């Protein structure tokens, strides 16, 4: 390998940067990793190129690990390069691991390997064996799915649905082309599968959340929510928290971390949110994708305030979160049963999370939970009605959405309550109040399905009205010792954010009343609760948006709240058996609070 001699001034500059980076202390409560694509790994054979860019990255944050990719788009760094690059990072005290992108042509709509093609299967196994020979940890980037419908796949599919065929195929590929060959070459190797953010549709493309976590040693979470309005996926920010918790509940203590990239943000705060929310969910590691993006010019910082580089901004987020993260307990929330390979009311859990209702998705029915939230995806469990009945007769509460109500009509739900989701729609703006709630009016129509119910067998907790006709937003009906709630979901889930506090507060009380803290106030304020009296409130408004006023409702035994970052103390006001605290949240900010 040819060694490039750096000009004296450049060498001094790099040395100063490296000295500065060495002063960055490691974080106490999590690790930070950087992912480098095969393209950049290949370029790392030039030591001057690598030194300068690594100095830029580490000038702003501490890095514990780097994932060095061994394949993407047919690009495979050679052995000499891998050897040199590993020596470089080990000399910096940085752990090395590998990544594999199972993509043939990323630019062609993420063209993946054809897993029924013997040539493709042989090539993938060779890549895995080459990688396992060089590394003790391998992460599979989030292209490990199949959208191909070639003749060989059509023939192999037979009479199966595409979903079932792909689920079976990718589980077989996981065993026989990835994990099995890797362990044969290197018995010490740890195989990790990274899942992307589009979890509602995993099963259609072969991502098998039931089998793969058993096959692989660990999983990893794509926390990339980016811009919820202008991004092409329109994913809500809460997903960066909620998806980590779901995968943690699928493979406890083996969810390796949250994965964040810089793509698609308008404001740098959208990037910072992804980092912070994954850590709020107790991710043990954050991976920054990718080496190339981290040395790109900073975007979303028009006023020029704060750090001027992406690593510097990420480092500032990490330093603040690290200051309080160790004092937070275990995350808690309303348990929501989402069976394996299910879909329906896609990503609704995240919209509910954006209403200040902590949602903890789980792949098994949570029989011990005092309240269970069930969206339409629960219909994929053929025994769901019997599980609801048992839960209710045991004295617990079940909240179902209008989507699940409609899906279960004629399938036994009438044994609990003869409530019906009709095909009629209503455009609502008015909420008459009642049950202790004030009336409210909004300026734009919200389209909702009509829920029909027998008078005096079910009761409206929250009502809407238009032209003299009422439409329930939240219903309750008793069954055994428990209560069934039916929550009406607007046709456009985003209209949940237009519901006024007078409507949202009783919904929060029904869903999250069992939690030690409850939010009152407008939508798009997140609540993240922990089992030791700590909680976080976050205003998801973009920079330049509104400062919001919200209330935290806790048990009356707590007489004050303490801001764990600033030290500010808040006094509350008694309301029955609760203590209520008024709080203000600037846009794109959060408060970390301790009830004392």
Coordinates of C-alpha atoms in Angstrom, one line a residue:
X1 CA 0.0 0.0 0.0
X2 CA 1.3 3.4 -0.9
X3 CA 1.6 5.9 1.9
X4 CA 0.6 9.4 1.1
X5 CA 2.7 12.2 2.8
X6 CA 0.5 15.0 4.0
X7 CA 1.6 18.6 3.7
X8 CA 2.9 19.9 7.0
X9 CA 0.1 22.4 7.6
X10 CA -2.6 19.8 6.8
X11 CA -0.9 17.3 9.1
X12 CA -0.9 19.9 11.9
X13 CA -4.6 20.7 11.3
X14 CA -5.5 17.1 11.4
X15 CA -3.5 16.5 14.5
X16 CA -5.3 19.4 16.3
X17 CA -8.6 18.0 15.3
X18 CA -7.7 14.5 16.5
X19 CA -6.5 16.0 19.8
X20 CA -9.8 17.8 20.1
X21 CA -11.7 14.6 19.4
X22 CA -9.8 12.7 22.0
X23 CA -11.1 15.2 24.6
X24 CA -14.6 14.1 23.9
X25 CA -15.5 11.9 26.8
X26 CA -17.5 8.7 26.1
X27 CA -21.1 8.7 27.0
X28 CA -22.1 7.0 30.3
X29 CA -25.5 5.6 29.2
X30 CA -25.2 4.6 25.6
X31 CA -22.6 4.0 22.8
X32 CA -22.4 5.8 19.5
X33 CA -21.5 4.1 16.2
X34 CA -21.0 5.3 12.7
X35 CA -21.9 3.2 9.6
X36 CA -19.7 3.4 6.5
X37 CA -21.0 2.2 3.2
X38 CA -18.9 0.0 1.0
X39 CA -18.2 3.0 -1.3
X40 CA -16.6 4.9 1.5
X41 CA -14.8 1.9 3.0
X42 CA -13.2 1.4 -0.4
X43 CA -12.0 5.0 -0.4
X44 CA -10.5 4.5 3.1
X45 CA -7.5 2.9 1.5
X46 CA -6.2 6.4 1.1
X47 CA -5.0 7.2 4.6
X48 CA -5.1 11.0 4.1
X49 CA -8.7 10.8 2.9
X50 CA -9.6 8.8 5.9
X51 CA -7.7 10.8 8.5
X52 CA -9.2 14.1 7.4
X53 CA -12.8 12.9 7.4
X54 CA -12.5 11.0 10.6
X55 CA -11.2 14.1 12.2
X56 CA -14.2 16.0 11.1
X57 CA -16.6 13.4 12.5
X58 CA -14.9 13.0 15.8
X59 CA -14.4 16.7 16.4
X60 CA -18.1 16.9 17.4
X61 CA -18.8 13.7 19.2
X62 CA -17.4 10.6 20.8
X63 CA -17.6 7.4 18.6
X64 CA -17.3 4.0 20.1
X65 CA -17.8 1.8 17.1
X66 CA -17.7 1.8 13.3
X67 CA -19.7 -0.5 11.0
X68 CA -17.6 -1.2 7.9
X69 CA -19.8 -2.3 5.0
X70 CA -18.5 -5.2 2.9
X71 CA -21.2 -5.1 0.1
X72 CA -23.6 -2.7 -1.5
X73 CA -24.5 -2.5 -5.2
X74 CA -21.8 -5.1 -6.0
X75 CA -19.1 -3.0 -4.4
X76 CA -16.9 -5.1 -2.1
X77 CA -13.8 -3.6 -0.4
X78 CA -10.7 -5.8 -0.9
X79 CA -8.9 -7.6 1.9
X80 CA -5.9 -5.3 1.9
X81 CA -8.2 -2.3 2.4
X82 CA -10.2 -4.0 5.2
X83 CA -7.0 -4.9 7.0
X84 CA -5.6 -1.4 6.8
X85 CA -8.9 0.3 7.8
X86 CA -9.4 -2.0 10.8
X87 CA -5.8 -1.2 12.0
X88 CA -6.6 2.5 11.7
X89 CA -9.7 2.4 13.8
X90 CA -8.2 0.1 16.4
X91 CA -5.4 2.6 16.8
X92 CA -8.1 5.2 17.7
X93 CA -9.7 2.9 20.2
X94 CA -12.7 2.4 18.0
X95 CA -14.4 -1.0 17.8
X96 CA -14.9 -2.4 14.3
X97 CA -17.9 -4.4 13.1
X98 CA -19.3 -5.2 9.7
X99 CA -22.4 -4.3 7.7
X100 CA -23.9 -5.9 4.6
X101 CA -26.4 -4.3 2.3
X102 CA -28.2 -7.0 0.5
X103 CA -29.0 -4.8 -2.4
X104 CA -28.0 -5.3 -6.1
X105 CA -28.9 -1.8 -7.2
X106 CA -30.1 0.7 -4.6
X107 CA -30.9 3.3 -7.3
X108 CA -33.3 0.9 -9.1
X109 CA -36.0 1.0 -6.4
X110 CA -33.8 -0.9 -4.0
X111 CA -33.3 -3.9 -6.3
X112 CA -32.5 -6.8 -4.1
X113 CA -31.0 -10.2 -4.6
X114 CA -33.4 -12.8 -6.2
X115 CA -33.4 -15.4 -3.5
X116 CA -34.7 -18.2 -5.8
X117 CA -31.8 -17.6 -8.2
X118 CA -28.9 -20.1 -7.6
X119 CA -26.3 -17.6 -8.8
X120 CA -27.6 -14.8 -6.5
X121 CA -27.8 -17.2 -3.5
X122 CA -24.2 -18.3 -4.1
X123 CA -23.0 -14.7 -4.4
X124 CA -24.7 -13.7 -1.1
X125 CA -23.3 -16.6 0.8
X126 CA -19.8 -15.7 -0.5
X127 CA -20.2 -12.2 0.8
X128 CA -21.4 -13.4 4.2
X129 CA -18.5 -15.8 4.5
X130 CA -15.9 -13.2 3.5
X131 CA -17.4 -10.8 6.0
X132 CA -17.5 -13.4 8.9
X133 CA -13.9 -14.2 8.2
X134 CA -13.0 -10.5 9.0
X135 CA -15.4 -9.5 11.8
X136 CA -17.1 -10.9 14.9
X137 CA -20.2 -8.8 14.5
X138 CA -22.2 -8.3 11.4
X139 CA -25.3 -6.1 10.9
X140 CA -27.6 -6.6 7.9
X141 CA -28.7 -3.3 6.6
X142 CA -32.4 -2.8 5.9
X143 CA -32.6 -4.1 2.4
X144 CA -33.1 -7.7 3.5
X145 CA -36.5 -8.0 1.9
X146 CA -37.7 -9.1 -1.5
X147 CA -40.0 -7.3 -3.9
X148 CA -38.9 -9.4 -6.9
X149 CA -41.5 -11.3 -9.0
X150 CA -39.3 -13.1 -11.5
X151 CA -40.3 -16.3 -13.3
X152 CA -38.4 -18.3 -10.7
X153 CA -40.2 -16.7 -7.8
X154 CA -43.6 -17.1 -9.5
X155 CA -42.9 -20.8 -10.0
X156 CA -41.6 -21.3 -6.4
X157 CA -44.5 -19.4 -4.9
X158 CA -47.1 -21.9 -6.1
X159 CA -50.4 -21.5 -4.4
X160 CA -49.1 -19.5 -1.5
X161 CA -49.9 -15.8 -1.1
X162 CA -47.0 -13.5 -1.9
X163 CA -46.9 -12.6 1.8
X164 CA -46.6 -16.1 3.0
X165 CA -44.2 -17.1 0.3
X166 CA -41.9 -14.3 1.1
X167 CA -42.1 -14.8 4.9
X168 CA -41.1 -18.4 4.4
X169 CA -38.4 -17.6 1.9
X170 CA -36.7 -15.0 3.9
X171 CA -36.7 -17.1 7.0
X172 CA -35.0 -19.9 5.0
X173 CA -32.5 -17.4 3.6
X174 CA -31.7 -16.1 7.1
X175 CA -30.8 -19.6 8.3
X176 CA -29.1 -21.0 5.2
X177 CA -27.4 -18.1 3.5
X178 CA -26.7 -15.7 6.4
X179 CA -26.5 -17.0 9.9
X180 CA -25.5 -20.6 9.2
X181 CA -22.6 -19.9 6.8
X182 CA -21.4 -17.0 9.0
X183 CA -21.2 -19.2 12.1
X184 CA -19.5 -22.0 10.2
X185 CA -16.7 -19.6 9.2
X186 CA -16.6 -17.8 12.5
X187 CA -18.3 -19.5 15.5
X188 CA -17.8 -16.2 17.5
X189 CA -19.8 -14.1 15.1
X190 CA -22.8 -12.2 16.3
X191 CA -25.5 -11.7 13.5
X192 CA -27.8 -8.7 13.8
X193 CA -30.7 -7.8 11.5
X194 CA -31.6 -4.1 11.2
X195 CA -35.3 -3.4 10.6
X196 CA -36.5 -0.2 8.7
X197 CA -39.2 2.1 9.8
X198 CA -42.1 0.8 7.7
X199 CA -43.1 -1.9 10.1
X200 CA -46.8 -2.1 9.2
X201 CA -45.8 -3.6 5.8
X202 CA -42.9 -5.8 6.7
X203 CA -44.7 -9.1 6.1
X204 CA -45.6 -8.2 2.5
X205 CA -41.9 -8.0 1.6
X206 CA -40.7 -10.9 3.7
X207 CA -39.5 -9.3 6.8
X208 CA -40.4 -12.0 9.3
X209 CA -40.7 -10.5 12.9
X210 CA -41.8 -13.9 14.2
X211 CA -39.0 -16.1 12.9
X212 CA -36.0 -13.8 12.2
X213 CA -35.5 -12.5 15.7
X214 CA -35.1 -16.2 16.8
X215 CA -32.6 -16.9 14.0
X216 CA -30.4 -13.8 14.5
X217 CA -28.5 -13.0 17.7
X218 CA -29.9 -9.5 17.8
X219 CA -32.2 -6.9 16.1
X220 CA -31.7 -3.2 15.4
X221 CA -34.2 -0.4 15.0
X222 CA -34.6 2.1 12.2
X223 CA -35.5 5.3 14.0
X224 CA -35.7 7.3 10.8
X225 CA -38.9 9.4 10.9
X226 CA -37.4 12.4 9.1
X227 CA -40.0 15.0 8.0
X228 CA -43.6 13.8 8.8
X229 CA -45.2 16.3 6.4
X230 CA -43.1 16.6 3.3
X231 CA -41.3 13.2 3.6
X232 CA -42.6 10.6 1.2
X233 CA -43.4 8.2 4.0
X234 CA -45.2 10.7 6.3
X235 CA -44.1 8.8 9.4
X236 CA -44.8 10.6 12.7
X237 CA -42.0 11.4 15.0
X238 CA -43.2 9.1 17.8
X239 CA -42.2 6.1 15.7
X240 CA -38.6 6.8 16.6
X241 CA -39.6 5.9 20.1
X242 CA -42.4 3.4 19.6
X243 CA -40.7 1.1 17.1
X244 CA -37.7 0.6 19.3
X245 CA -40.1 -0.4 22.2
X246 CA -42.0 -2.8 19.9
X247 CA -38.8 -4.6 18.8
X248 CA -37.5 -4.6 22.4
X249 CA -40.7 -6.4 23.3
X250 CA -40.2 -8.9 20.5
X251 CA -36.6 -9.7 21.5
X252 CA -36.0 -8.4 25.0
X253 CA -32.5 -7.1 25.8
X254 CA -31.3 -8.0 22.3
X255 CA -32.5 -4.8 20.5
X256 CA -29.0 -3.4 19.8
X257 CA -29.9 0.2 19.2
X258 CA -31.5 2.9 17.1
X259 CA -30.3 3.8 13.6
X260 CA -30.7 7.4 12.3
X261 CA -29.7 9.1 9.1
X262 CA -29.7 12.7 8.0
X263 CA -32.0 12.2 5.0
X264 CA -35.2 14.2 4.5
X265 CA -35.1 16.8 7.2
X266 CA -36.1 20.4 6.8
X267 CA -34.9 21.5 10.2
X268 CA -32.0 20.1 12.1
X269 CA -34.3 19.6 15.1
X270 CA -36.1 16.8 13.1
X271 CA -32.7 15.0 13.1
X272 CA -32.1 15.7 16.7
X273 CA -35.6 14.3 17.6
X274 CA -34.7 10.9 16.0
X275 CA -31.6 10.7 18.1
X276 CA -33.2 11.8 21.4
X277 CA -36.4 9.7 21.0
X278 CA -34.4 6.5 20.4
X279 CA -32.5 7.2 23.6
X280 CA -35.7 8.0 25.5
X281 CA -36.8 4.5 24.5
X282 CA -33.5 3.2 26.2
X283 CA -31.6 2.3 23.1
X284 CA -28.1 1.1 24.3
X285 CA -26.5 2.3 21.1
X286 CA -27.1 4.9 18.4
X287 CA -25.8 4.3 14.9
X288 CA -25.3 7.4 12.6
X289 CA -25.8 6.6 9.0
X290 CA -23.5 7.3 7.3
X291 CA -19.8 8.2 7.1
X292 CA -20.4 10.2 3.9
X293 CA -23.5 12.1 5.3
X294 CA -21.7 13.1 8.5
X295 CA -19.0 15.1 6.6
X296 CA -21.6 16.8 4.4
X297 CA -22.5 20.5 5.0
X298 CA -25.0 21.3 7.8
X299 CA -28.5 21.9 6.7
X300 CA -31.6 23.2 8.5
X301 CA -29.7 25.8 10.5
X302 CA -30.6 29.1 8.8
X303 CA -29.9 31.3 11.7
X304 CA -26.4 29.8 12.2
X305 CA -27.0 29.1 15.8
X306 CA -25.5 26.1 17.6
X307 CA -23.0 23.6 16.2
X308 CA -22.1 24.2 12.6
X309 CA -21.5 20.5 11.7
X310 CA -23.7 17.5 11.7
X311 CA -21.5 15.6 14.1
X312 CA -21.3 18.6 16.4
X313 CA -25.0 18.9 16.5
X314 CA -25.5 15.2 17.1
X315 CA -22.8 15.5 19.9
X316 CA -24.8 18.3 21.6
X317 CA -27.9 16.2 21.6
X318 CA -26.0 13.2 23.0
X319 CA -24.4 15.3 25.8
X320 CA -27.6 16.7 27.0
X321 CA -29.5 13.4 27.0
X322 CA -26.6 11.6 28.6
X323 CA -26.8 14.0 31.5
X324 CA -30.2 12.6 32.6
X325 CA -30.8 9.3 30.9
X326 CA -29.3 7.2 33.6
X327 CA -31.8 8.6 36.1
X328 CA -34.8 7.4 34.1
X329 CA -36.4 4.1 35.0
X330 CA -38.0 1.6 32.6
X331 CA -40.2 3.0 29.9
X332 CA -43.9 2.3 30.5
X333 CA -47.0 3.0 28.4
X334 CA -50.5 1.8 27.4
X335 CA -50.0 -1.8 26.2
X336 CA -51.2 -2.3 22.6
X337 CA -51.3 -5.7 21.1
X338 CA -50.0 -5.9 17.5
X339 CA -49.8 -9.5 16.4
X340 CA -47.0 -10.8 14.1
X341 CA -47.6 -10.1 10.4
X342 CA -50.5 -7.8 11.1
X343 CA -51.6 -4.5 9.5
X344 CA -54.6 -2.2 9.5
X345 CA -55.0 1.5 10.4
X346 CA -51.4 1.7 9.3
X347 CA -49.1 3.4 11.8
X348 CA -52.0 4.6 13.9
X349 CA -50.1 3.8 17.1
X350 CA -47.7 6.7 16.3
X351 CA -50.5 9.2 15.8
X352 CA -51.9 8.2 19.2
X353 CA -48.4 8.6 20.7
X354 CA -48.4 12.1 19.2
X355 CA -51.5 12.9 21.3
X356 CA -49.4 12.5 24.5
X357 CA -50.5 8.9 25.2
X358 CA -47.5 6.6 25.6
X359 CA -48.0 3.5 23.6
X360 CA -46.1 0.3 24.2
X361 CA -46.7 -2.1 21.3
X362 CA -46.3 -5.8 22.0
X363 CA -46.5 -9.0 19.8
X364 CA -48.4 -11.0 22.5
X365 CA -51.7 -10.2 24.2
X366 CA -50.8 -8.4 27.5
X367 CA -53.1 -10.2 29.9
X368 CA -51.6 -8.4 32.9
X369 CA -52.2 -4.9 31.6
X370 CA -55.1 -3.0 33.3
X371 CA -55.9 -1.4 29.9
X372 CA -55.2 -2.8 26.5
X373 CA -55.4 -0.7 23.3
X374 CA -56.4 -2.7 20.1
X375 CA -56.3 -1.2 16.7
X376 CA -57.5 -2.8 13.5
X377 CA -54.3 -4.9 13.2
X378 CA -55.5 -7.0 16.2
X379 CA -58.0 -8.6 13.8
X380 CA -55.1 -10.8 12.6
X381 CA -55.5 -12.8 15.8
X382 CA -58.4 -15.2 15.2
X383 CA -58.9 -15.5 19.0
X384 CA -59.0 -11.8 19.6
X385 CA -62.7 -11.6 20.7
X386 CA -62.3 -14.4 23.3
X387 CA -59.1 -12.7 24.6
X388 CA -61.1 -9.4 24.9
X389 CA -63.9 -11.2 26.8
X390 CA -61.5 -12.7 29.3
X391 CA -59.7 -9.4 29.9
X392 CA -63.0 -7.7 30.5
X393 CA -64.4 -10.4 32.8
X394 CA -61.1 -10.2 34.8
X395 CA -62.0 -6.6 35.6
X396 CA -59.7 -4.9 33.1
X397 CA -60.4 -2.4 30.3
X398 CA -60.1 -2.8 26.6
X399 CA -60.0 0.1 24.1
X400 CA -60.8 -0.7 20.5
X401 CA -60.7 1.7 17.5
X402 CA -63.5 2.1 15.0
X403 CA -61.4 0.3 12.5
X404 CA -61.2 -2.8 14.6
X405 CA -64.9 -2.5 15.5
X406 CA -65.8 -2.6 11.8
X407 CA -63.4 -5.5 11.2
X408 CA -64.9 -7.6 14.0
X409 CA -68.5 -7.1 13.1
X410 CA -70.2 -10.5 12.6
X411 CA -67.2 -12.2 14.3
X412 CA -68.5 -12.4 17.9
X413 CA -68.0 -8.8 19.1
X414 CA -71.7 -8.5 19.6
X415 CA -71.4 -10.9 22.5
X416 CA -69.7 -8.1 24.3
X417 CA -71.7 -5.1 23.0
X418 CA -74.0 -4.7 20.0
X419 CA -72.1 -1.7 18.7
X420 CA -71.8 -1.1 14.9
X421 CA -69.5 0.9 12.7
X422 CA -71.8 1.8 9.8
X423 CA -70.9 2.8 6.2
X424 CA -72.1 6.4 6.9
X425 CA -69.8 9.3 7.4
X426 CA -70.1 12.6 9.3
X427 CA -68.3 15.9 8.9
X428 CA -67.9 17.3 12.4
X429 CA -66.8 20.6 14.0
X430 CA -68.7 20.8 17.2
X431 CA -68.3 19.0 20.6
X432 CA -71.2 19.8 22.9
X433 CA -69.3 18.8 26.1
X434 CA -70.9 17.1 29.1
X435 CA -69.5 14.6 31.6
X436 CA -67.6 17.4 33.1
X437 CA -66.0 18.5 29.8
X438 CA -66.5 21.9 28.3
X439 CA -68.0 22.4 24.8
X440 CA -65.6 23.1 22.0
X441 CA -65.7 24.2 18.3
X442 CA -63.1 23.8 15.5
X443 CA -62.9 25.6 12.2
X444 CA -62.4 22.8 9.8
X445 CA -64.4 19.6 9.2
X446 CA -63.2 16.2 10.4
X447 CA -64.6 13.2 8.6
X448 CA -65.5 10.3 10.9
X449 CA -67.3 7.0 10.6
X450 CA -70.7 6.8 12.2
X451 CA -70.8 4.5 15.3
X452 CA -74.3 3.1 16.1
X453 CA -75.0 1.8 19.6
X454 CA -78.0 0.8 21.7
X455 CA -79.1 3.6 24.1
X456 CA -78.4 2.9 27.8
X457 CA -76.4 -0.2 27.0
X458 CA -73.4 1.9 25.8
X459 CA -72.7 5.5 26.9
X460 CA -71.0 8.4 25.1
X461 CA -68.1 9.8 27.0
X462 CA -67.1 12.3 24.3
X463 CA -69.7 13.4 21.7
X464 CA -69.5 15.4 18.5
X465 CA -72.5 16.9 16.7
X466 CA -73.4 18.4 13.4
X467 CA -76.8 19.7 12.2
X468 CA -78.6 18.4 15.2
X469 CA -77.3 14.9 15.1
X470 CA -74.7 13.5 17.6
X471 CA -71.9 11.2 16.7
X472 CA -69.8 9.4 19.4
X473 CA -66.1 10.0 19.6
X474 CA -65.5 7.8 22.7
X475 CA -68.1 5.2 23.9
X476 CA -68.0 2.9 26.9
X477 CA -70.0 -0.3 27.6
X478 CA -69.6 -2.6 30.6
X479 CA -68.9 -6.3 30.3
X480 CA -68.4 -8.5 33.4
X481 CA -66.2 -6.4 35.7
X482 CA -64.5 -4.5 32.9
X483 CA -65.2 -1.7 30.5
X484 CA -65.0 -1.7 26.7
X485 CA -64.2 1.6 25.1
X486 CA -64.7 2.4 21.4
X487 CA -62.6 5.2 20.1
X488 CA -63.7 6.8 16.8
X489 CA -60.8 7.4 14.4
X490 CA -61.1 10.1 11.7
X491 CA -60.7 9.0 8.1
X492 CA -57.5 11.1 8.0
X493 CA -55.5 10.1 11.0
X494 CA -53.8 13.6 11.0
X495 CA -57.2 15.0 12.0
X496 CA -56.6 13.6 15.4
X497 CA -54.3 16.5 15.9
X498 CA -57.2 18.9 15.2
X499 CA -59.2 17.6 18.2
X500 CA -59.3 20.2 20.9
X501 CA -58.0 19.6 24.4
X502 CA -61.6 19.3 25.7
X503 CA -61.9 16.1 23.6
X504 CA -58.4 14.8 23.9
X505 CA -58.3 15.0 27.7
X506 CA -61.1 12.4 28.4
X507 CA -59.6 10.2 25.7
X508 CA -56.3 10.3 27.5
X509 CA -58.0 9.6 30.8
X510 CA -59.6 6.5 29.3
X511 CA -56.5 5.1 27.7
X512 CA -53.8 6.2 30.0
X513 CA -55.6 6.7 33.3
X514 CA -53.7 3.8 34.9
X515 CA -50.3 5.4 34.3
X516 CA -48.6 7.4 37.0
X517 CA -48.7 10.5 34.9
X518 CA -51.2 11.8 32.4
X519 CA -51.0 14.8 30.0
X520 CA -53.7 17.4 29.4
X521 CA -53.5 20.0 26.7
X522 CA -53.2 20.2 22.9
X523 CA -52.0 17.5 20.5
X524 CA -48.5 16.9 19.2
X525 CA -47.0 17.0 22.6
X526 CA -45.4 13.7 23.5
X527 CA -45.4 12.1 26.9
X528 CA -42.7 9.5 27.8
X529 CA -43.2 7.9 31.1
X530 CA -41.0 5.7 33.3
X531 CA -41.6 3.4 36.2
X532 CA -39.7 5.6 38.8
X533 CA -41.7 8.8 38.8
X534 CA -39.7 10.4 35.9
X535 CA -41.3 11.5 32.6
X536 CA -40.5 13.7 29.6
X537 CA -42.8 16.1 27.8
X538 CA -41.9 17.0 24.3
X539 CA -43.4 19.7 22.0
X540 CA -43.1 18.3 18.5
X541 CA -43.8 21.6 16.8
X542 CA -41.1 22.6 14.3
X543 CA -38.8 25.6 15.0
X544 CA -40.8 28.8 14.6
X545 CA -44.0 27.0 15.8
X546 CA -46.1 27.6 18.8
X547 CA -45.1 27.4 22.5
X548 CA -47.7 25.2 24.1
X549 CA -49.2 25.1 27.6
X550 CA -49.8 21.7 29.0
X551 CA -50.7 20.1 32.3
X552 CA -49.1 17.1 33.9
X553 CA -51.5 15.2 36.1
X554 CA -49.9 13.0 38.8
X555 CA -50.9 11.4 42.1
X556 CA -51.6 13.9 44.9
X557 CA -48.7 12.5 47.0
X558 CA -46.3 14.4 44.7
X559 CA -46.2 18.0 45.7
X560 CA -43.7 19.3 43.2
X561 CA -42.0 18.6 39.8
X562 CA -38.3 19.2 39.3
X563 CA -36.8 19.8 35.8
X564 CA -33.9 17.4 35.7
X565 CA -32.0 19.5 33.2
X566 CA -32.4 23.0 34.5
X567 CA -33.2 22.3 38.2
X568 CA -36.4 24.5 38.0
X569 CA -39.1 23.5 40.5
X570 CA -42.8 23.6 39.8
X571 CA -45.7 23.7 42.3
X572 CA -49.0 22.0 41.6
X573 CA -52.6 22.5 42.4
X574 CA -54.8 19.8 44.0
X575 CA -57.7 18.3 42.0
X576 CA -59.4 15.5 43.9
X577 CA -56.9 12.7 44.3
X578 CA -54.5 14.3 41.7
X579 CA -52.0 17.1 41.6
X580 CA -52.0 19.2 38.4
X581 CA -48.9 21.1 37.2
X582 CA -49.0 23.8 34.5
X583 CA -46.0 23.7 32.2
X584 CA -44.8 25.6 29.1
X585 CA -43.0 24.0 26.2
X586 CA -41.3 26.1 23.5
X587 CA -41.3 24.6 20.0
X588 CA -39.0 21.7 19.2
X589 CA -38.1 21.2 22.9
X590 CA -38.6 18.9 25.8
X591 CA -38.7 18.9 29.5
X592 CA -37.4 16.0 31.7
X593 CA -39.3 16.0 35.0
X594 CA -39.2 14.2 38.3
X595 CA -42.3 14.0 40.4
X596 CA -41.3 14.4 44.1

